[in-house]
Amino acid sequence: MQLIIRKVSRILQNHNNLTAVYALVVIIVAAIGLISIAAGEITFEKDQLYPKTINPDSPLNPYDRGGSPFVPADIKAQYPGNFPAIGYITGYLSPFATALIKISPYFGTTIVAHPGGILDEILYATRGLDTIVETSILFVAFTTAMFLFRRDEE
Amino acid sequence: MYEAMTASVTASMPVSESAYGFTQTDIEGQALFSLPFGDIVNFLTPYTAVLFVFALTFTIIALISKPERQVDTVMGGDAYYTKDISRETLRFQRFMAIACGLATMGGIMAGDVFNFTLFTAFIGITNIGIVAAVKNKHILDNAFEYGLLAMIGTLPLFVGAALVLATTGTLSMWILFTPEVAVPLFAKLLLVIGVIAEGMAPVFVAKAEITRAPGAPYILMVHVSSLLIFLRVIEIVISM
């Protein structure tokens, strides 16, 4: 018993082994998960809060969430009362985007990528705090990279 | 209702009157107040309020204090030397420590599982920044290992949040904490091991050099944030 403890602590005290030990733990947990999925304990809930349907005929495909300018789209939200203007954001298109729709049915990605195109309601309004935190993470990561890169210049 | 809530976000609101229908959970009691951001409704309970005050206190300490200067004595002689912290390193570490404190406060207040995992990843990134600023071979070696750990840790962390959404159909803790909604054990396990890596628990196990790096109180933010985020994830996992 003592021998095992000694062996385990010898592995754990070396910080170069940490990643391997942790990866092993992740693999064990993933194995447990695969077994529980096979056993049928984990099932997909049909009634999803954020449903996504793809309509291949829409010129906004695959970003179409419905609605037209100044007519609200039907957007599901956990707490619709927190956002009175729900549905208007994703419905709005700039005149340029509306013109693009008429030219070709294959400009969906272009319309999303240019300013004034589709704004995903769930991404930027009802779950907007997530997007703010995501960009903050990127900002802090770039700050670290910048500091480490410029430190050697002096 | 919406206007009334935004007008008095700091006022305590009895939960029975709230629009979100929070129920009593095992360890944290009723929500004291809620702060709605659309579908993400942050809240504080007596338990998380204590954690929040801790995080706030240490952030203020990092904001106003000067860094320590560690003194090393040379074995077998009278000589000693002080580790100096350059102005640039100080400013960077202070910025990262404050960002880390804000991320910790966000994670403690989070009322949404995905938002919580995002704040946890945020804490991981700022922790890497704090320790990577120390120019010491051993500490940078550790920081590299910790960086790898945090990168691997994001996988179980976000898979855990995705599984919660897939198996329950929602991410809001107000609904997940009710007894009617069952979250599978696998999703909880993934969340916990994800937070373990982001909160640098394996590094503490190895007593790596990183945990004794010069530059307190900024380095202390690493310990405070990881401790508080562990306490928070345990509360979430028990309540779900």
Coordinates of C-alpha atoms in Angstrom, one line a residue:
Chain A
M1 CA 0.0 0.0 0.0
Q2 CA 2.8 2.4 1.0
L3 CA 4.6 1.5 -2.2
I4 CA 1.6 2.4 -4.3
I5 CA 1.2 5.8 -2.5
R6 CA 4.9 6.4 -3.0
K7 CA 4.7 5.6 -6.7
V8 CA 1.6 7.8 -7.2
S9 CA 3.0 10.8 -5.4
R10 CA 6.2 10.4 -7.4
I11 CA 4.2 10.8 -10.6
L12 CA 2.0 13.6 -9.2
Q13 CA 4.9 15.7 -7.8
N14 CA 6.5 16.1 -11.3
H15 CA 4.7 19.0 -12.9
N16 CA 5.7 17.7 -16.4
N17 CA 3.3 14.8 -15.8
L18 CA 0.3 17.0 -14.9
T19 CA -1.1 17.3 -18.4
A20 CA -0.8 13.5 -19.0
V21 CA -2.5 12.7 -15.6
Y22 CA -5.3 15.2 -16.3
A23 CA -5.8 13.9 -19.9
L24 CA -6.1 10.4 -18.4
V25 CA -8.9 11.7 -16.0
V26 CA -10.7 13.3 -19.0
I27 CA -10.4 9.9 -20.9
I28 CA -11.9 8.0 -17.9
V29 CA -14.8 10.5 -17.6
A30 CA -15.4 10.3 -21.3
A31 CA -15.5 6.5 -21.0
I32 CA -18.0 6.7 -18.2
G33 CA -20.1 9.0 -20.5
L34 CA -19.9 6.7 -23.5
I35 CA -21.0 3.8 -21.2
S36 CA -23.9 5.8 -19.9
I37 CA -25.0 6.9 -23.4
A38 CA -24.9 3.2 -24.5
A39 CA -26.9 2.3 -21.4
G40 CA -29.5 4.9 -22.5
E41 CA -29.2 7.1 -19.4
I42 CA -28.6 10.2 -21.5
T43 CA -31.4 11.1 -23.9
F44 CA -31.9 14.2 -26.1
E45 CA -34.6 16.5 -24.9
K46 CA -37.0 17.2 -27.8
D47 CA -38.3 20.5 -26.4
Q48 CA -35.3 22.7 -27.0
L49 CA -35.2 26.3 -26.0
Y50 CA -33.2 27.4 -29.0
P51 CA -34.5 25.5 -32.0
K52 CA -32.8 25.8 -35.4
T53 CA -34.4 24.9 -38.7
I54 CA -32.8 25.3 -42.1
N55 CA -34.8 26.4 -45.1
P56 CA -32.7 25.7 -48.2
D57 CA -35.0 27.8 -50.4
S58 CA -34.5 31.0 -48.4
P59 CA -32.0 33.5 -49.9
L60 CA -30.7 34.0 -46.3
N61 CA -29.9 30.3 -45.9
P62 CA -28.5 29.1 -43.5
Y63 CA -29.0 32.2 -41.3
D64 CA -32.7 32.8 -41.8
R65 CA -34.6 33.0 -38.5
G66 CA -37.7 34.5 -40.1
G67 CA -39.2 38.0 -40.0
S68 CA -38.9 40.9 -42.4
P69 CA -37.9 44.6 -41.7
F70 CA -40.2 46.1 -39.0
V71 CA -42.2 42.9 -38.7
P72 CA -41.0 40.8 -35.7
A73 CA -39.9 37.3 -36.2
D74 CA -41.1 34.5 -34.0
I75 CA -38.2 34.0 -31.6
K76 CA -38.4 31.7 -28.6
A77 CA -36.8 33.0 -25.4
Q78 CA -36.6 31.8 -21.9
Y79 CA -37.8 35.1 -20.5
P80 CA -39.5 37.1 -23.3
G81 CA -40.5 39.7 -20.7
N82 CA -36.9 40.7 -20.3
F83 CA -36.7 41.8 -23.9
P84 CA -39.8 43.7 -25.2
A85 CA -38.4 44.2 -28.7
I86 CA -37.9 40.5 -29.4
G87 CA -38.0 39.5 -33.0
Y88 CA -37.2 42.9 -34.5
I89 CA -33.5 42.5 -34.6
T90 CA -33.2 39.4 -36.7
G91 CA -36.0 40.6 -39.0
Y92 CA -34.2 43.8 -39.9
L93 CA -32.2 44.0 -43.1
S94 CA -30.5 47.1 -44.6
P95 CA -31.6 48.2 -48.0
F96 CA -28.3 46.9 -49.4
A97 CA -28.9 43.5 -47.9
T98 CA -32.5 43.5 -49.3
A99 CA -31.0 44.3 -52.8
L100 CA -28.5 41.4 -52.4
I101 CA -31.4 39.0 -51.7
K102 CA -33.0 39.8 -55.0
I103 CA -29.8 39.3 -57.0
S104 CA -29.0 35.7 -56.0
P105 CA -30.2 33.1 -53.5
Y106 CA -26.6 32.2 -52.6
F107 CA -25.5 35.4 -50.7
G108 CA -26.6 34.3 -47.2
T109 CA -23.0 34.4 -45.8
T110 CA -22.2 37.6 -47.5
I111 CA -25.2 39.3 -46.1
V112 CA -24.3 38.2 -42.6
A113 CA -20.7 39.3 -43.0
H114 CA -21.4 42.9 -44.1
P115 CA -22.4 45.7 -41.8
G116 CA -26.2 46.0 -41.6
G117 CA -26.8 42.4 -42.5
I118 CA -28.6 39.9 -40.4
L119 CA -28.0 40.1 -36.6
D120 CA -28.7 36.9 -34.9
E121 CA -31.3 37.7 -32.2
I122 CA -30.3 34.9 -29.8
L123 CA -26.5 35.5 -30.2
Y124 CA -26.6 39.3 -29.9
A125 CA -29.7 40.1 -27.9
T126 CA -31.3 37.5 -25.7
R127 CA -28.0 35.9 -25.0
G128 CA -25.9 39.0 -25.6
L129 CA -24.0 38.8 -22.3
D130 CA -22.3 35.6 -23.5
T131 CA -21.0 37.4 -26.6
I132 CA -19.6 40.2 -24.4
V133 CA -17.8 37.7 -22.2
E134 CA -16.4 35.8 -25.3
T135 CA -14.9 39.0 -26.8
S136 CA -13.5 39.9 -23.3
I137 CA -11.7 36.5 -23.2
L138 CA -10.3 37.2 -26.7
F139 CA -9.2 40.7 -25.6
V140 CA -7.4 39.4 -22.5
A141 CA -5.8 36.6 -24.5
F142 CA -4.4 39.1 -27.0
T143 CA -3.2 41.4 -24.2
T144 CA -1.2 38.5 -22.8
A145 CA 0.2 37.6 -26.2
M146 CA 1.1 41.3 -26.8
F147 CA 2.8 41.6 -23.4
L148 CA 4.9 38.4 -23.8
F149 CA 5.8 39.2 -27.4
R150 CA 7.0 42.8 -26.7
R151 CA 8.8 41.9 -23.5
D152 CA 11.8 40.6 -25.4
E153 CA 12.2 43.8 -27.4
E154 CA 13.7 45.8 -24.5
Chain B
M1 CA -42.2 44.1 -14.4
Y2 CA -39.2 44.5 -16.6
E3 CA -38.9 48.3 -15.9
A4 CA -39.4 47.7 -12.2
M5 CA -36.7 45.1 -12.1
T6 CA -34.1 47.1 -14.0
A7 CA -34.9 50.2 -11.8
S8 CA -34.1 48.4 -8.6
V9 CA -31.6 45.7 -9.4
T10 CA -29.8 46.3 -6.1
A11 CA -32.9 46.1 -4.1
S12 CA -33.6 42.7 -2.5
M13 CA -36.5 40.9 -4.1
P14 CA -38.4 38.1 -2.5
V15 CA -38.3 35.2 -4.8
S16 CA -41.9 34.3 -4.6
E17 CA -42.7 37.6 -6.3
S18 CA -40.0 37.2 -9.0
A19 CA -40.8 36.4 -12.5
Y20 CA -38.4 33.5 -12.6
G21 CA -39.8 31.2 -10.0
F22 CA -36.7 30.2 -8.0
T23 CA -37.1 27.4 -5.5
Q24 CA -35.3 26.6 -2.3
T25 CA -32.2 24.5 -2.9
D26 CA -30.2 22.4 -0.5
I27 CA -27.1 24.6 0.2
E28 CA -27.7 28.1 -0.8
G29 CA -31.2 29.2 0.1
Q30 CA -33.3 31.7 -1.7
A31 CA -32.1 34.2 -4.3
L32 CA -31.5 37.6 -2.8
F33 CA -31.8 39.5 -6.0
S34 CA -31.7 39.0 -9.8
L35 CA -30.0 40.9 -12.5
P36 CA -31.6 40.1 -15.9
F37 CA -29.6 40.3 -19.2
G38 CA -32.2 38.9 -21.6
D39 CA -32.3 35.1 -21.2
I40 CA -29.3 35.2 -18.8
V41 CA -30.6 36.2 -15.3
N42 CA -27.8 36.5 -12.8
F43 CA -28.5 36.2 -9.1
L44 CA -27.0 36.1 -5.7
T45 CA -27.9 33.9 -2.8
P46 CA -26.6 34.2 0.7
Y47 CA -24.0 31.6 -0.1
T48 CA -22.8 33.2 -3.4
A49 CA -23.1 36.7 -1.8
V50 CA -20.3 35.7 0.6
L51 CA -18.1 34.5 -2.2
F52 CA -18.9 37.7 -4.1
V53 CA -17.8 39.9 -1.2
F54 CA -14.5 37.9 -1.0
A55 CA -13.8 38.3 -4.7
L56 CA -14.6 42.1 -4.5
T57 CA -12.4 42.5 -1.4
F58 CA -9.4 40.9 -3.1
T59 CA -9.9 42.8 -6.3
I60 CA -9.8 46.1 -4.4
I61 CA -6.7 44.9 -2.6
A62 CA -5.1 44.1 -6.0
L63 CA -6.2 47.5 -7.2
I64 CA -4.7 49.7 -4.4
S65 CA -1.7 47.8 -3.1
K66 CA 1.9 47.7 -4.2
P67 CA 3.5 44.3 -5.0
E68 CA 5.7 42.5 -2.5
R69 CA 9.4 42.2 -3.1
Q70 CA 10.6 38.7 -2.1
V71 CA 14.0 38.4 -0.4
D72 CA 16.2 35.4 -1.0
T73 CA 19.1 34.7 1.3
V74 CA 22.2 32.9 0.0
M75 CA 22.8 29.7 1.9
G76 CA 26.0 29.7 4.0
G77 CA 26.6 33.4 3.8
D78 CA 25.3 36.8 4.7
A79 CA 24.3 37.8 1.2
Y80 CA 20.7 38.3 0.2
Y81 CA 19.0 39.7 -2.8
T82 CA 15.6 41.3 -3.4
K83 CA 13.5 40.3 -6.4
D84 CA 12.6 43.5 -8.2
I85 CA 9.4 43.8 -10.2
S86 CA 9.6 46.1 -13.2
R87 CA 7.1 48.8 -13.8
E88 CA 5.7 47.1 -17.0
T89 CA 5.3 43.7 -15.3
L90 CA 3.6 45.4 -12.4
R91 CA 1.1 47.2 -14.6
F92 CA 0.4 44.1 -16.7
Q93 CA -0.1 41.9 -13.6
R94 CA -2.3 44.4 -11.9
F95 CA -4.5 44.7 -15.0
M96 CA -4.7 40.9 -15.2
A97 CA -5.5 40.6 -11.5
I98 CA -8.4 43.0 -11.8
A99 CA -9.7 41.3 -14.9
C100 CA -9.4 38.0 -13.0
G101 CA -11.4 39.5 -10.1
L102 CA -14.1 40.7 -12.4
A103 CA -14.3 37.4 -14.1
T104 CA -14.5 35.7 -10.7
M105 CA -17.4 38.0 -9.7
G106 CA -19.1 37.2 -13.0
G107 CA -18.7 33.5 -12.5
I108 CA -20.1 33.7 -9.0
M109 CA -23.1 35.7 -10.1
A110 CA -23.8 33.6 -13.2
G111 CA -27.4 32.4 -13.5
D112 CA -26.8 30.4 -16.7
V113 CA -24.6 27.3 -17.2
F114 CA -23.0 28.5 -20.4
N115 CA -22.3 31.9 -19.0
F116 CA -20.7 30.2 -16.0
T117 CA -18.4 28.1 -18.2
L118 CA -17.4 31.2 -20.2
F119 CA -16.4 33.1 -17.0
T120 CA -14.5 30.0 -15.9
A121 CA -12.5 30.0 -19.2
F122 CA -12.0 33.8 -18.7
I123 CA -10.5 33.1 -15.3
G124 CA -8.2 30.5 -16.8
I125 CA -6.9 32.9 -19.4
T126 CA -6.3 35.7 -16.9
N127 CA -4.5 33.2 -14.6
I128 CA -2.2 32.2 -17.4
G129 CA -1.5 36.0 -18.0
I130 CA -0.7 36.6 -14.4
V131 CA 1.8 33.8 -14.0
A132 CA 3.3 34.1 -17.5
A133 CA 4.4 37.7 -16.7
V134 CA 6.9 36.5 -14.1
K135 CA 10.3 36.1 -15.8
N136 CA 11.7 33.0 -14.2
K137 CA 12.6 29.8 -16.0
H138 CA 10.8 27.4 -13.5
I139 CA 7.7 29.5 -13.3
L140 CA 7.4 29.9 -17.1
D141 CA 7.9 26.1 -17.4
N142 CA 4.9 25.7 -15.0
A143 CA 2.9 28.4 -16.8
F144 CA 3.3 26.5 -20.0
E145 CA 2.1 23.3 -18.4
Y146 CA -0.8 25.2 -16.9
G147 CA -1.6 26.7 -20.3
L148 CA -1.8 23.2 -21.8
L149 CA -4.1 22.1 -18.9
A150 CA -6.4 25.1 -19.4
M151 CA -6.6 24.3 -23.1
I152 CA -7.5 20.7 -22.5
G153 CA -9.9 21.7 -19.7
T154 CA -12.1 23.8 -22.0
L155 CA -13.1 20.6 -23.8
P156 CA -14.9 18.9 -20.8
L157 CA -16.1 22.3 -19.6
F158 CA -18.0 23.3 -22.8
V159 CA -19.0 19.7 -23.6
G160 CA -20.6 19.7 -20.1
A161 CA -22.6 22.9 -20.8
A162 CA -23.6 21.5 -24.2
L163 CA -24.8 18.3 -22.6
V164 CA -26.9 20.2 -20.1
L165 CA -28.6 22.0 -23.0
A166 CA -29.1 18.8 -25.0
T167 CA -30.5 16.7 -22.1
T168 CA -32.7 19.4 -20.5
G169 CA -33.4 21.8 -23.3
T170 CA -32.4 24.9 -21.3
L171 CA -29.4 26.5 -19.7
S172 CA -31.0 28.8 -17.1
M173 CA -30.1 27.8 -13.5
W174 CA -33.5 29.1 -12.4
I175 CA -35.0 26.1 -14.2
L176 CA -32.2 23.6 -13.7
F177 CA -32.2 24.0 -9.9
T178 CA -35.9 22.9 -9.7
P179 CA -36.4 19.3 -8.7
E180 CA -38.4 18.6 -11.9
V181 CA -35.4 18.9 -14.2
A182 CA -32.8 16.1 -14.0
V183 CA -29.3 16.8 -15.3
P184 CA -27.3 13.6 -16.0
L185 CA -24.3 12.8 -13.8
F186 CA -22.0 12.7 -16.8
A187 CA -22.7 16.4 -17.6
K188 CA -22.0 17.3 -14.0
L189 CA -18.7 15.3 -14.0
L190 CA -17.6 17.1 -17.1
L191 CA -18.3 20.5 -15.7
V192 CA -16.4 19.7 -12.5
I193 CA -13.3 18.3 -14.2
G194 CA -13.4 21.3 -16.6
V195 CA -13.3 23.7 -13.7
I196 CA -10.6 21.7 -12.0
A197 CA -8.3 22.3 -14.9
E198 CA -9.2 26.0 -15.4
G199 CA -8.8 26.6 -11.6
M200 CA -5.3 25.0 -11.8
A201 CA -6.1 22.3 -9.1
P202 CA -3.5 19.9 -10.6
V203 CA -0.8 22.5 -10.3
F204 CA -1.6 22.9 -6.6
V205 CA -1.3 19.1 -6.3
A206 CA 2.2 19.1 -7.7
K207 CA 3.1 22.1 -5.5
A208 CA 4.5 23.6 -8.7
E209 CA 6.7 26.7 -8.5
I210 CA 3.8 28.8 -10.1
T211 CA 1.9 28.9 -6.8
R212 CA 4.9 30.6 -5.0
A213 CA 5.8 33.1 -7.8
P214 CA 6.8 36.5 -6.7
G215 CA 4.4 39.4 -7.2
A216 CA 1.7 39.1 -4.4
P217 CA -1.0 40.3 -4.2
Y218 CA -1.4 39.8 -8.0
I219 CA -0.4 36.2 -7.8
L220 CA -2.8 35.7 -4.9
M221 CA -5.6 36.5 -7.3
V222 CA -4.8 33.1 -8.9
H223 CA -5.5 31.3 -5.7
V224 CA -8.6 33.3 -4.7
S225 CA -10.2 33.0 -8.1
S226 CA -9.6 29.2 -8.3
L227 CA -10.9 28.7 -4.8
L228 CA -14.1 30.7 -5.3
I229 CA -14.8 29.1 -8.7
F230 CA -14.5 25.6 -7.1
L231 CA -16.9 26.6 -4.4
R232 CA -19.3 27.9 -7.0
V233 CA -19.2 24.9 -9.3
I234 CA -19.8 22.5 -6.4
E235 CA -22.9 24.6 -5.4
I236 CA -24.1 24.4 -9.1
V237 CA -23.5 20.7 -9.3
I238 CA -25.3 19.9 -6.0
S239 CA -28.2 22.2 -6.8
M240 CA -28.8 20.9 -10.4

